[in-house]
Coordinates of C-alpha atoms (C1' of nucleotides) in Angstrom, one line a residue:
Chain A
M1379 CA 12.1 9.3 23.7
L1380 CA 12.7 7.9 27.4
Q1381 CA 16.1 6.9 26.9
G1382 CA 17.7 8.6 23.9
H1383 CA 19.4 6.8 21.0
S1384 CA 21.7 4.4 22.8
A1385 CA 24.3 2.5 20.9
I1386 CA 22.3 -0.8 20.5
I1387 CA 24.7 -3.0 19.3
G1388 CA 26.9 -4.9 21.9
L1389 CA 24.8 -2.9 24.7
K1390 CA 25.8 -5.4 27.3
Q1391 CA 23.2 -6.5 29.5
P1392 CA 22.1 -9.8 30.9
P1393 CA 20.4 -12.0 28.2
A1394 CA 16.6 -11.6 28.5
P1395 CA 15.0 -14.8 30.0
A1396 CA 13.7 -16.5 26.8
G1397 CA 10.0 -17.4 26.9
P1398 CA 8.6 -20.4 25.1
H1399 CA 8.0 -19.0 21.9
I1400 CA 11.2 -17.0 21.5
A1401 CA 12.9 -17.4 18.1
D1402 CA 11.1 -20.7 17.0
Q1403 CA 9.3 -18.9 14.1
T1404 CA 11.6 -20.3 11.1
F1405 CA 13.1 -18.3 8.4
A1406 CA 15.2 -15.0 8.3
G1407 CA 18.4 -16.1 8.6
D1408 CA 20.0 -19.4 9.8
S1409 CA 19.8 -19.4 13.5
R1410 CA 23.6 -19.9 13.7
L1411 CA 23.7 -16.3 12.3
F1412 CA 22.2 -14.5 15.1
Q1413 CA 24.8 -15.4 17.7
G1414 CA 25.4 -11.7 19.2
V1415 CA 24.8 -11.0 22.8
P1416 CA 21.2 -10.1 22.9
A1417 CA 20.4 -6.6 23.6
R1418 CA 17.6 -5.1 25.5
I1419 CA 15.6 -2.0 24.2
A1420 CA 13.2 0.1 26.4
R1421 CA 10.0 1.0 24.9
Y1422 CA 10.1 3.9 22.5
C1423 CA 13.9 3.5 22.1
N1424 CA 15.2 4.3 18.4
I1425 CA 17.3 1.4 16.9
Y1426 CA 18.3 3.3 13.8
D1427 CA 17.0 6.2 11.9
E1428 CA 16.1 6.9 8.4
G1429 CA 19.2 7.1 6.2
D1430 CA 21.5 5.3 8.7
A1431 CA 24.0 2.9 7.2
A1432 CA 22.0 -0.5 6.9
D1433 CA 25.0 -2.7 8.1
Y1434 CA 23.1 -4.7 10.5
L1435 CA 20.3 -7.5 10.4
Y1436 CA 18.2 -7.8 13.4
K1437 CA 16.1 -10.5 15.1
V1438 CA 13.1 -9.9 17.6
L1439 CA 13.8 -12.0 20.4
A1440 CA 10.9 -10.7 22.6
G1441 CA 8.9 -7.7 22.7
A1442 CA 8.1 -5.7 19.5
V1443 CA 9.8 -3.4 16.9
C1444 CA 8.2 -1.0 14.2
T1445 CA 9.7 0.5 11.2
Y1446 CA 8.3 3.8 10.0
K1447 CA 9.0 7.1 8.2
I1448 CA 7.9 10.7 9.0
L1449 CA 6.1 12.2 6.2
V1450 CA 6.3 15.8 5.1
D1451 CA 3.1 16.8 6.9
G1452 CA 4.4 15.3 10.1
R1453 CA 2.3 12.3 10.4
R1454 CA 4.3 9.2 10.8
Q1455 CA 3.4 6.0 8.7
V1456 CA 4.2 2.6 10.2
A1457 CA 5.8 0.4 7.6
S1458 CA 5.7 -2.8 9.6
F1459 CA 5.6 -4.5 12.9
Y1460 CA 8.2 -7.3 13.9
L1461 CA 7.2 -9.7 16.5
P1462 CA 9.3 -12.3 18.3
G1463 CA 10.9 -14.3 15.6
D1464 CA 10.6 -11.9 12.9
A1465 CA 13.8 -10.7 11.4
F1466 CA 14.2 -7.1 10.1
G1467 CA 16.8 -4.7 8.7
L1468 CA 17.0 -6.5 5.4
E1469 CA 17.4 -3.6 2.6
R1470 CA 18.2 -3.2 -1.1
K1471 CA 20.2 -0.2 -0.6
D1472 CA 23.0 0.8 1.9
T1473 CA 20.8 3.2 4.0
Q1474 CA 17.7 2.7 6.0
P1475 CA 14.7 3.6 4.1
F1476 CA 12.8 3.7 7.5
A1477 CA 13.4 4.2 11.2
A1478 CA 13.0 1.7 13.6
E1479 CA 12.0 1.5 17.1
A1480 CA 10.9 -0.7 20.0
I1481 CA 7.2 -0.3 20.5
A1482 CA 7.5 -2.6 24.0
A1483 CA 10.4 -3.8 25.9
T1484 CA 12.4 -5.6 23.5
T1485 CA 15.1 -8.0 23.0
I1486 CA 17.0 -8.5 20.0
V1487 CA 19.9 -10.1 18.3
S1488 CA 22.1 -8.6 15.6
M1489 CA 24.7 -9.5 13.1
K1490 CA 26.7 -8.1 10.3
K1491 CA 24.9 -7.8 7.1
S1492 CA 28.1 -8.2 5.2
S1493 CA 28.7 -11.6 6.8
V1494 CA 25.4 -12.9 5.6
L1495 CA 25.9 -11.7 2.3
D1496 CA 29.3 -13.3 2.4
L1497 CA 28.0 -16.5 3.4
A1498 CA 25.2 -16.4 1.0
E1499 CA 27.8 -16.2 -1.9
N1500 CA 29.0 -19.9 -1.3
D1501 CA 25.9 -21.3 0.5
P1502 CA 22.9 -21.7 -1.4
N1503 CA 20.9 -22.4 1.8
T1504 CA 21.6 -19.1 3.2
G1505 CA 20.9 -17.4 -0.2
R1506 CA 17.3 -19.0 -0.4
E1507 CA 16.8 -17.8 3.2
L1508 CA 17.4 -14.3 2.0
T1509 CA 14.9 -14.8 -0.8
V1510 CA 12.3 -16.3 1.4
W1511 CA 12.9 -13.5 4.0
A1512 CA 12.5 -10.7 1.2
M1513 CA 9.6 -12.5 0.0
T1514 CA 7.9 -12.8 3.4
E1515 CA 8.3 -9.1 3.8
L1516 CA 6.9 -8.6 0.3
F1517 CA 3.9 -10.7 1.2
R1518 CA 3.4 -8.4 4.3
A1519 CA 4.0 -5.1 2.4
Q1520 CA 1.3 -6.6 -0.3
R1521 CA -1.4 -7.2 2.5
H1522 CA -0.6 -3.8 4.1
L1523 CA -1.0 -2.1 0.9
L1524 CA -4.6 -4.0 0.5
M1525 CA -5.3 -2.9 4.0
L1526 CA -4.7 0.8 3.3
S1527 CA -7.1 0.7 0.3
Q1528 CA -10.1 -0.3 2.4
T1529 CA -12.5 1.6 4.6
A1530 CA -11.7 1.8 8.4
P1531 CA -13.7 -0.8 9.8
A1532 CA -11.9 -3.2 7.2
R1533 CA -8.4 -2.0 8.1
M1534 CA -9.2 -2.9 11.6
A1535 CA -10.6 -6.0 10.7
M1536 CA -7.6 -7.2 8.9
F1537 CA -5.2 -5.7 11.4
L1538 CA -6.9 -7.8 14.3
L1539 CA -6.9 -11.0 12.0
E1540 CA -3.2 -10.3 11.3
M1541 CA -2.4 -9.8 15.0
A1542 CA -4.4 -13.1 15.7
E1543 CA -2.3 -14.9 13.2
R1544 CA 1.1 -13.6 13.9
L1545 CA 1.0 -13.5 17.8
R1546 CA -0.2 -17.3 17.8
T1547 CA -2.2 -17.2 20.9
G1548 CA -5.3 -17.9 19.4
Y1549 CA -8.3 -15.5 19.3
E1550 CA -7.3 -13.9 22.8
F1551 CA -4.2 -11.9 22.6
E1552 CA -2.5 -8.8 24.2
L1553 CA -1.6 -6.1 21.4
P1554 CA 2.0 -5.3 22.1
M1555 CA 1.5 -1.6 20.6
G1556 CA -0.6 1.2 21.7
R1557 CA -3.4 3.3 19.7
R1558 CA -1.1 5.5 18.3
D1559 CA 1.1 2.8 16.7
I1560 CA -1.8 1.1 15.2
A1561 CA -3.2 4.1 14.0
D1562 CA -0.1 5.3 12.0
Y1563 CA 0.1 1.6 10.8
L1564 CA -3.5 1.7 9.6
G1565 CA -3.0 5.3 8.1
L1566 CA -5.9 6.3 10.5
T1567 CA -6.1 8.8 13.4
I1568 CA -6.3 7.2 17.3
E1569 CA -9.7 8.7 17.5
T1570 CA -10.9 6.5 14.7
I1571 CA -9.0 3.7 15.9
S1572 CA -10.7 4.2 19.3
R1573 CA -14.1 4.4 17.8
M1574 CA -13.5 1.2 16.0
F1575 CA -13.0 -0.5 18.9
T1576 CA -15.8 0.7 20.6
R1577 CA -18.1 0.0 17.7
F1578 CA -16.5 -3.6 17.2
Q1579 CA -17.2 -4.2 21.1
Q1580 CA -20.6 -2.8 21.3
T1581 CA -21.8 -5.0 18.2
G1582 CA -20.1 -8.1 20.0
V1583 CA -17.7 -8.8 17.3
I1584 CA -14.9 -8.3 19.6
E1585 CA -14.6 -8.3 23.7
L1586 CA -12.1 -5.7 25.2
Q1587 CA -10.8 -7.2 28.5
S1588 CA -8.6 -4.0 28.5
S1589 CA -7.5 -1.5 26.0
R1590 CA -4.9 -3.8 24.9
R1591 CA -6.0 -7.5 25.8
I1592 CA -8.6 -8.4 23.3
G1593 CA -10.7 -11.4 22.4
L1594 CA -12.0 -11.7 18.8
R1595 CA -15.8 -13.0 18.9
D1596 CA -16.9 -12.9 15.4
I1597 CA -14.3 -14.2 13.0
D1598 CA -16.6 -14.6 10.3
Y1599 CA -17.6 -11.0 10.5
L1600 CA -14.2 -9.8 10.6
T1601 CA -13.1 -12.2 7.8
A1602 CA -16.1 -10.9 5.6
L1603 CA -14.7 -7.2 6.1
S1604 CA -11.2 -8.4 5.5
E1605 CA -11.4 -9.6 1.9
Chain B
M486 CA -12.1 -9.2 -22.7
L487 CA -11.2 -8.8 -26.5
Q488 CA -9.5 -12.2 -27.1
G489 CA -10.5 -14.3 -24.2
H490 CA -8.4 -15.9 -21.9
S491 CA -5.7 -17.5 -24.5
A492 CA -3.1 -19.8 -23.4
I493 CA -0.2 -17.4 -23.3
I494 CA 2.7 -19.4 -23.1
G495 CA 3.9 -21.0 -26.4
L496 CA 1.5 -18.9 -28.3
K497 CA 3.3 -19.0 -31.3
Q498 CA 3.3 -15.5 -33.1
P499 CA 6.0 -13.7 -34.9
P500 CA 8.4 -11.8 -32.3
A501 CA 7.8 -8.2 -31.9
P502 CA 10.4 -5.8 -33.5
A503 CA 12.5 -4.9 -30.2
G504 CA 12.3 -1.1 -29.9
P505 CA 15.6 0.4 -28.3
H506 CA 14.5 0.0 -24.8
I507 CA 13.6 -3.6 -25.0
A508 CA 14.8 -5.6 -22.0
D509 CA 17.8 -3.4 -20.9
Q510 CA 16.8 -2.5 -17.6
T511 CA 19.0 -5.1 -15.7
F512 CA 17.8 -7.6 -12.9
A513 CA 14.9 -10.0 -12.7
G514 CA 16.5 -13.0 -13.9
D515 CA 19.5 -13.9 -15.6
S516 CA 18.8 -13.1 -19.6
R517 CA 19.6 -16.5 -20.5
L518 CA 16.6 -17.5 -18.4
F519 CA 14.0 -15.7 -20.5
Q520 CA 14.5 -17.4 -23.7
G521 CA 10.9 -18.8 -24.8
V522 CA 9.2 -17.4 -27.8
P523 CA 7.7 -13.9 -27.1
A524 CA 3.9 -13.9 -26.5
R525 CA 1.9 -11.0 -27.6
I526 CA -0.8 -10.1 -25.8
A527 CA -3.7 -7.8 -26.7
R528 CA -5.2 -4.9 -24.0
Y529 CA -7.0 -6.3 -21.6
C530 CA -6.3 -9.8 -21.8
N531 CA -5.7 -12.1 -18.8
I532 CA -2.6 -13.6 -18.3
Y533 CA -3.3 -15.4 -15.1
D534 CA -5.8 -15.3 -12.4
E535 CA -5.7 -14.9 -8.6
G536 CA -5.5 -18.5 -7.5
D537 CA -4.0 -20.0 -10.5
A538 CA -0.8 -22.2 -10.1
A539 CA 2.2 -19.9 -10.1
D540 CA 4.5 -21.9 -12.4
Y541 CA 5.9 -19.5 -14.5
L542 CA 8.2 -16.4 -14.3
Y543 CA 7.5 -13.4 -16.9
K544 CA 9.3 -10.5 -18.4
V545 CA 7.7 -7.7 -20.1
L546 CA 9.3 -6.8 -23.4
A547 CA 7.1 -4.2 -24.6
G548 CA 3.7 -2.7 -23.5
A549 CA 2.5 -3.1 -19.6
V550 CA 1.1 -5.4 -17.1
C551 CA -0.9 -4.9 -14.1
T552 CA -1.7 -7.3 -11.3
Y553 CA -4.5 -6.9 -9.2
K554 CA -7.1 -8.3 -7.0
I555 CA -11.0 -7.9 -6.9
L556 CA -12.1 -6.7 -3.3
V557 CA -15.2 -8.0 -1.5
D558 CA -17.0 -4.6 -2.2
G559 CA -16.3 -5.0 -6.2
R560 CA -13.5 -2.6 -6.3
R561 CA -10.4 -3.3 -8.0
Q562 CA -6.9 -2.8 -6.3
V563 CA -3.9 -2.6 -8.6
A564 CA -1.0 -4.1 -6.9
S565 CA 1.5 -3.4 -9.3
F566 CA 2.5 -2.0 -12.8
Y567 CA 5.3 -3.9 -14.8
L568 CA 6.9 -1.9 -17.5
P569 CA 9.2 -3.0 -20.0
G570 CA 12.3 -4.6 -18.5
D571 CA 10.3 -5.6 -15.5
A572 CA 9.6 -9.1 -14.4
F573 CA 6.8 -10.2 -12.6
G574 CA 5.2 -13.7 -11.3
L575 CA 7.7 -14.5 -8.6
E576 CA 5.4 -15.3 -5.5
R577 CA 6.1 -17.0 -2.2
K578 CA 3.4 -19.7 -2.6
D579 CA 2.4 -22.3 -5.3
T580 CA -0.8 -20.1 -6.2
Q581 CA -1.0 -16.5 -7.8
P582 CA -1.9 -14.0 -4.9
F583 CA -3.1 -11.5 -7.6
A584 CA -4.3 -11.6 -11.2
A585 CA -2.4 -10.4 -13.9
E586 CA -3.4 -8.8 -17.1
A587 CA -2.3 -6.7 -20.1
I588 CA -3.2 -3.0 -19.8
A589 CA -1.9 -2.0 -23.5
A590 CA -0.6 -4.4 -26.3
T591 CA 2.2 -6.4 -24.8
T592 CA 4.8 -8.7 -25.4
I593 CA 6.2 -11.0 -22.7
V594 CA 8.7 -14.2 -22.3
S595 CA 8.5 -16.6 -19.7
M596 CA 10.0 -19.3 -18.2
K597 CA 9.4 -22.1 -15.8
K598 CA 9.8 -21.0 -12.2
S599 CA 11.1 -24.6 -11.3
S600 CA 13.9 -24.4 -13.5
V601 CA 14.9 -20.8 -12.1
L602 CA 14.7 -22.4 -8.6
D603 CA 16.7 -25.4 -9.7
L604 CA 19.2 -23.3 -11.2
A605 CA 19.6 -21.2 -8.1
E606 CA 20.5 -24.2 -6.0
N607 CA 23.8 -24.4 -7.5
D608 CA 24.5 -21.1 -8.9
P609 CA 24.7 -18.2 -6.1
N610 CA 24.2 -15.7 -8.6
T611 CA 21.0 -16.8 -9.7
G612 CA 20.2 -16.9 -6.1
R613 CA 21.3 -13.3 -5.6
E614 CA 19.2 -12.3 -8.6
L615 CA 16.1 -13.7 -7.1
T616 CA 16.8 -11.9 -4.0
V617 CA 17.5 -8.6 -5.5
W618 CA 14.1 -9.1 -7.5
A619 CA 12.3 -10.0 -4.4
M620 CA 13.7 -6.7 -3.0
T621 CA 12.8 -4.6 -5.9
E622 CA 9.2 -5.9 -5.4
L623 CA 9.5 -5.2 -1.8
F624 CA 10.7 -1.6 -2.5
R625 CA 8.0 -0.9 -4.9
A626 CA 5.5 -2.4 -2.6
Q627 CA 6.6 -0.2 0.1
R628 CA 6.4 3.0 -2.0
H629 CA 3.1 2.2 -3.0
L630 CA 2.1 1.7 0.6
L631 CA 3.5 5.0 1.5
M632 CA 1.4 6.6 -1.5
L633 CA -1.9 4.9 -0.2
S634 CA -1.5 6.6 3.1
Q635 CA -1.4 10.3 1.4
T636 CA -3.9 12.5 0.1
A637 CA -5.2 12.6 -3.6
P638 CA -2.9 15.2 -4.7
A639 CA 0.3 13.7 -2.9
R640 CA -0.5 10.4 -4.5
M641 CA -1.0 11.9 -7.9
A642 CA 2.2 13.5 -7.6
M643 CA 4.2 10.4 -6.4
F644 CA 2.6 8.4 -9.1
L645 CA 3.5 11.0 -11.8
L646 CA 7.2 10.9 -10.5
E647 CA 7.4 7.3 -10.6
M648 CA 6.2 7.0 -13.9
A649 CA 8.7 9.4 -15.1
E650 CA 11.3 7.3 -13.5
R651 CA 10.3 4.1 -14.7
L652 CA 9.6 5.1 -18.2
R653 CA 12.8 6.8 -18.8
T654 CA 11.9 9.1 -21.3
G655 CA 12.6 12.1 -19.0
Y656 CA 9.8 14.5 -17.9
E657 CA 7.6 14.0 -21.0
F658 CA 6.1 10.6 -21.3
E659 CA 3.0 8.7 -22.4
L660 CA 1.2 6.8 -20.1
P661 CA 0.5 3.1 -20.8
M662 CA -2.6 2.8 -18.7
G663 CA -5.8 4.4 -19.0
R664 CA -7.4 6.4 -15.7
R665 CA -9.3 3.4 -14.3
D666 CA -6.0 1.6 -14.0
I667 CA -4.4 4.6 -12.3
A668 CA -7.4 5.2 -10.0
D669 CA -7.3 1.4 -8.9
Y670 CA -3.7 1.6 -8.2
L671 CA -4.0 4.8 -6.2
G672 CA -7.0 3.7 -4.2
L673 CA -8.9 6.4 -5.7
T674 CA -11.9 6.9 -8.2
I675 CA -11.6 7.9 -11.8
E676 CA -13.4 11.1 -11.0
T677 CA -10.8 12.1 -8.5
I678 CA -8.0 11.2 -10.8
S679 CA -9.3 13.3 -13.8
R680 CA -10.0 16.0 -11.3
M681 CA -6.5 16.1 -10.1
F682 CA -5.0 16.1 -13.6
T683 CA -7.2 19.1 -14.3
R684 CA -6.2 20.8 -11.2
F685 CA -2.2 20.3 -11.7
Q686 CA -2.5 21.3 -15.3
Q687 CA -4.4 24.5 -14.4
T688 CA -2.0 25.4 -11.6
G689 CA 0.9 24.6 -14.3
V690 CA 2.3 21.4 -12.4
I691 CA 1.8 19.5 -15.5
E692 CA 0.9 19.8 -19.2
L693 CA -1.5 17.6 -20.7
Q694 CA -0.7 17.2 -24.4
S695 CA -3.4 14.4 -24.5
S696 CA -5.1 12.4 -21.9
R697 CA -2.3 10.3 -21.7
R698 CA 0.7 12.4 -23.1
I699 CA 2.0 14.3 -20.1
G700 CA 4.8 16.6 -19.6
L701 CA 6.0 17.6 -15.8
R702 CA 6.5 21.1 -15.4
D703 CA 6.6 21.8 -11.8
I704 CA 9.1 19.2 -10.5
D705 CA 9.9 20.8 -7.1
Y706 CA 6.3 21.1 -6.6
L707 CA 5.7 17.4 -7.2
T708 CA 8.5 16.5 -5.1
A709 CA 7.5 18.5 -2.3
L710 CA 4.1 16.8 -2.2
S711 CA 5.4 13.5 -2.5
E712 CA 7.7 13.1 0.6
Chain C
dC950 C1' -1.3 10.2 46.2
dG951 C1' -1.1 13.8 42.4
dA952 C1' 0.6 14.0 37.8
dT953 C1' 1.1 12.4 33.2
dT954 C1' 0.2 10.1 29.4
dT955 C1' -3.0 7.0 27.2
dG956 C1' -7.4 6.1 25.4
dT957 C1' -12.6 7.6 24.8
dT958 C1' -16.0 10.5 23.3
dG959 C1' -18.6 14.3 21.1
dA960 C1' -19.6 18.2 17.9
dC961 C1' -18.0 20.0 13.7
dT962 C1' -15.3 20.3 9.1
dC963 C1' -13.4 18.6 5.0
dT964 C1' -11.8 15.3 1.4
dA965 C1' -12.7 12.4 -1.8
dA966 C1' -16.8 9.3 -3.1
dT967 C1' -21.4 8.9 -5.4
dC968 C1' -24.6 10.0 -8.5
dA969 C1' -25.6 12.3 -12.7
dA970 C1' -24.7 14.8 -17.0
dG971 C1' -22.0 16.2 -20.8
dC972 C1' -18.1 16.2 -23.7
dG973 C1' -14.6 14.4 -27.2
dT974 C1' -12.3 11.2 -30.0
dA975 C1' -12.3 6.9 -32.4
dG976 C1' -14.4 3.5 -34.9
dT977 C1' -18.8 1.9 -37.6
dG978 C1' -21.6 1.6 -41.2
dG979 C1' -24.7 3.9 -44.1
Chain D
dC905 C1' -18.0 11.4 -46.2
dC906 C1' -20.7 12.0 -42.5
dA907 C1' -24.1 10.9 -39.0
dC908 C1' -24.0 7.5 -35.2
dT909 C1' -22.4 5.0 -31.8
dA910 C1' -19.4 3.6 -27.8
dC911 C1' -16.0 4.5 -24.9
dG912 C1' -12.9 7.2 -21.9
dC913 C1' -12.8 11.5 -19.9
dT914 C1' -14.4 15.6 -17.6
dT915 C1' -17.3 18.5 -14.5
dG916 C1' -20.8 19.4 -11.4
dA917 C1' -24.0 18.6 -7.2
dT918 C1' -24.5 16.0 -3.2
dT919 C1' -23.4 12.8 0.3
dA920 C1' -20.5 10.2 3.4
dG921 C1' -16.8 8.8 5.9
dA922 C1' -12.7 10.0 8.4
dG923 C1' -9.9 13.9 10.3
dT924 C1' -9.8 17.8 13.3
dC925 C1' -10.7 20.2 17.6
dA926 C1' -11.8 19.9 22.4
dA927 C1' -13.2 17.8 26.5
dC928 C1' -13.0 14.2 29.5
dA929 C1' -11.9 9.5 31.6
dA930 C1' -8.8 5.8 32.8
dA931 C1' -4.6 4.0 33.5
dT932 C1' 0.1 4.2 34.5
dC933 C1' 4.1 6.2 36.9
dG934 C1' 6.9 8.4 40.1

DNA sequence: CGATTTGTTGACTCTAATCAAGCGTAGTGG
DNA sequence: CCACTACGCTTGATTAGAGTCAACAAATCG
């Protein structure tokens, strides 16, 4: 890990110049709630570990974060990706069930979980936001779960469509994560991911401008695979 | 489908004689909220279909329910099992993303979703319960997701430990579901499930009193597999 | 520019799926 | 009561798909 486990909270650095899409994706905490100094986190930097106290809630302003677990056999399972506008860190218990790390140069804001929960005590609006947030996480976990019960090409198709939907740049996009992260998200190996990219390109389903820059060409095919 | 798609709500039948474990498993709606006449549902009876209006919330009093989706290739993926005390039907959207059916003779109570949401508007307690409910579902979906990224024996191990935990009868229990339901939950085939049961029995990890009555013998082994 | 990481491709292996019988129990009707 | 059936479950043989191991190419970084 390039920069070790630096303390993220209160890590004072000049706030990132916010891009046009920053923090406009609704939900996950009243915008007033995320008021801290934005923290910049380098790629591969750990944000918290599995088992750490779950005291903070976070929101991604730019870049991307993933949560994951290391399994007994050494493999890593990525539980979720968080893109700009997404919030993470909401957990049922007091300890983190997953670790979180930046998968690209990332800017996040954070706030104390306890203050949000206190606020929700008296403000039905905040309470509803928490429920919506939890249900959005649930929806994604369920979609992810369906992915994992599919064949490799179907998982790829679902992944590509999910990214197109979440990155909000149409059917052309730049993946914020590398092959390893994709593989660990889809429960496949990097070799299989690579082969699927090649196969989809050769059959004209996608276009690979570079290894991360992708254009979806045959949406119908991808959609058919993904249901 | 033994009894067809009968309307469940308001299906007047004598309330089931409540067993000792009924409805004592906390959360998932203030107990005052589930006050309707208990409905009895025969095994394999459909409760709602994917795409149906999601107007009601349900709570299992006895028996067991599963939610599932039929995939394009004809396979079925079970999303979740609901045992006595569990509530189901809470969804982000207005339509059901999964179908639900009883996997054993089952008794449920239901209530209008809208009245719960209205109540939550003014009552932070109900709001918090909804959040906790959503997060319990999320926790289970995440555990399920981890299961699906494992080998067949590891999935079995996690499944058995989950059932032991949720059925609350110690390490001896009677599975409420058949091999087909287990297979569709774990994303495996019934043949593989059967082979795993046989293998675990032959190696003394479990004891099969009958095909559904199970005793866990080597908890350490199962635990080691499941992390 | 070389060094190192990241991604691609190929040959082979292994796990779980598929296909195909067979077994056992429960329920039915003669 | 006992055949007969039906269904759920188990077992075996073979196959297909993803993993593993190994080499190589391409991109990125210092």
